[in-house]
One Martini backbone bead per residue (centre of mass of N, CA, C, O) as a GRO file, in nm:
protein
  106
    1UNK     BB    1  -0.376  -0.964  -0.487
    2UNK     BB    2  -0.260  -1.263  -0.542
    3UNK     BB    3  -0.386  -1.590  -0.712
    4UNK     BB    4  -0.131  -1.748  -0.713
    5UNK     BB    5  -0.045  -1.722  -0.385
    6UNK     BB    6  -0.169  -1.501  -0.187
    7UNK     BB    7  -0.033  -1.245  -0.205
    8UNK     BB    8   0.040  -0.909  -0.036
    9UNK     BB    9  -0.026  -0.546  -0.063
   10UNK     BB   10   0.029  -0.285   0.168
   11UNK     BB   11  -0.107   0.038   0.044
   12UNK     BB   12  -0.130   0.374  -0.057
   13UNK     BB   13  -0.314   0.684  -0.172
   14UNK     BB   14  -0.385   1.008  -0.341
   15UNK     BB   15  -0.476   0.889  -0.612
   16UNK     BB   16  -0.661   0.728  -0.772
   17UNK     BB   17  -0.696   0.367  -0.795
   18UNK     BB   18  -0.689   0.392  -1.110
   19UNK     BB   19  -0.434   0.518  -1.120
   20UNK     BB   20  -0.256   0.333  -0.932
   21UNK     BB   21  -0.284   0.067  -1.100
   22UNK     BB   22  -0.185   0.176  -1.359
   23UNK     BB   23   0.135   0.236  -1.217
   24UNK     BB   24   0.156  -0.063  -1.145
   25UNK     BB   25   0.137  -0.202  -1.426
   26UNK     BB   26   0.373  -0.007  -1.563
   27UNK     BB   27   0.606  -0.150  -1.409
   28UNK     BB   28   0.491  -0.425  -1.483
   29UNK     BB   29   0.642  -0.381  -1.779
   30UNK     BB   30   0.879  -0.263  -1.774
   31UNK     BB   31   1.098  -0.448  -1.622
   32UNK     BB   32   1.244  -0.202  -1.403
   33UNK     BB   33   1.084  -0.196  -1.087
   34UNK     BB   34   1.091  -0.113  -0.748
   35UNK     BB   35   0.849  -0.247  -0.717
   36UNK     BB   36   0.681  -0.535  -0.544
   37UNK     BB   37   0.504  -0.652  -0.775
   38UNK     BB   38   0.703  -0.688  -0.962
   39UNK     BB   39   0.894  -0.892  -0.792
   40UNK     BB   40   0.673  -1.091  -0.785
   41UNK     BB   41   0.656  -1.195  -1.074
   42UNK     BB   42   0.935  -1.331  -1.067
   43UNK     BB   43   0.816  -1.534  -0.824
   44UNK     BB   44   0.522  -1.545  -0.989
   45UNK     BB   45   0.431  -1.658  -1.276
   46UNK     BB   46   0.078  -1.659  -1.216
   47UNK     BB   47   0.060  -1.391  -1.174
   48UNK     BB   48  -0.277  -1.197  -1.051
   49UNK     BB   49  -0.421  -0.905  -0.961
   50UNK     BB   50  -0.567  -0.753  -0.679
   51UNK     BB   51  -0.789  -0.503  -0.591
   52UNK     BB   52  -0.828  -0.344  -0.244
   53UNK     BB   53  -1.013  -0.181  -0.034
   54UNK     BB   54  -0.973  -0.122   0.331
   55UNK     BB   55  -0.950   0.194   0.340
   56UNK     BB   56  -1.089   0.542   0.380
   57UNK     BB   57  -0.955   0.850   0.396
   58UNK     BB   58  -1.103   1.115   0.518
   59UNK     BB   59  -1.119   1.441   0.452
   60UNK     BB   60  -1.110   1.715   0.599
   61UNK     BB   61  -1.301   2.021   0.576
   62UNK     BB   62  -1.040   2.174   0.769
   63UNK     BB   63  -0.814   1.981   0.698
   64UNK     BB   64  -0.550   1.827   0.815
   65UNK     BB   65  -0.347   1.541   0.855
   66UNK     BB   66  -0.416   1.354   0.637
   67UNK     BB   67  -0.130   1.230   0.570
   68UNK     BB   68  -0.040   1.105   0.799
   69UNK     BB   69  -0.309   0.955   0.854
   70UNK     BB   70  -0.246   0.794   0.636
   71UNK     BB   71   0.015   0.659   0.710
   72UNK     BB   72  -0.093   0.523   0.968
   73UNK     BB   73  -0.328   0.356   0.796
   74UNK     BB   74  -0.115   0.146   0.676
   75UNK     BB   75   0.047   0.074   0.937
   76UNK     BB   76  -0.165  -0.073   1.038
   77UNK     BB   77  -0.224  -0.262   0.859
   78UNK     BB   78   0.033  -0.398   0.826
   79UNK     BB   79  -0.001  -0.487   1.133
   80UNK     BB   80  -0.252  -0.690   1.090
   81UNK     BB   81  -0.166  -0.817   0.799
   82UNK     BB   82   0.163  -0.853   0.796
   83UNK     BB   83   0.279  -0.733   0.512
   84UNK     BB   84   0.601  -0.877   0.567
   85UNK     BB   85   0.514  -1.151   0.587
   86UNK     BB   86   0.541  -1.417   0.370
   87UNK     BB   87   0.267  -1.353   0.207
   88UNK     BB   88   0.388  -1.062   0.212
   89UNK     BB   89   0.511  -0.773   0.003
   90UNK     BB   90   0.642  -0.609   0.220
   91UNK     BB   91   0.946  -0.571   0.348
   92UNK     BB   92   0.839  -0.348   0.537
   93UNK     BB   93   0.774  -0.137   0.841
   94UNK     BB   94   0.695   0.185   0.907
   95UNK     BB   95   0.727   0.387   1.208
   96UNK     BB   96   0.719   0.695   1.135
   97UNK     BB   97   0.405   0.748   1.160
   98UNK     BB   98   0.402   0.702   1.470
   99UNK     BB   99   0.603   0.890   1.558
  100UNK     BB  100   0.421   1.147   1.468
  101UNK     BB  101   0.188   1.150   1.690
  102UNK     BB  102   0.302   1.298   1.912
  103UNK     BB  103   0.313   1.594   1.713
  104UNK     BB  104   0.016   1.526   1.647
  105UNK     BB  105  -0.297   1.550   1.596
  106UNK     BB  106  -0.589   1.341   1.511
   0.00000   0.00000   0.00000
């Protein structure tokens, strides 16, 4: 979430949060990423990031389609909290995650 404007981005990861945090600000200190934070500094000159978790995904003890699993709550999220829409910064939203549903059981 950007303190700036309230805008927000709705992504997943499967490396620790901490990993992640650090790829996004790594990306945006490099100023040539086409990742979406990066991009929203372009535009919200006083932009200051807050990261939080909205849901962890745990993998299951005998394995089974997590990657999958992951992909589908991201995109959920997405559709709940609209992040295309106008303070979203999510470009779009895939729905190829929802069209795997038909041939994985989850």
């Amino acid at each position: 979430m950007c303190e700036g404007c309230e805008g927000f981005y709705v992504g997943k990861t499967e490396r620790t949060l901490k990993r992640r945090i650090y790829e996004r600000m790594n990306d945006i200190q490099k100023q040539g990423s086409r990742n979406a934070l990066y991009k929203h500094t372009l535009q919200c000159p006083q932009a200051k990031f807050y990261f939080y978790v909205v849901e962890m995904v745990p993998k299951e003890l005998r394995g089974g389609p997590w990657e999958t699993k992951l992909e589908f709550r991201e995109t959920y999220w997405q559709i709940i909290l609209e992040a295309n829409k106008p303070l979203g910064m999510n470009d779009h939203i895939y729905i190829a995650p929802l069209l795997k549903l038909r041939s994985v059981k989850l």
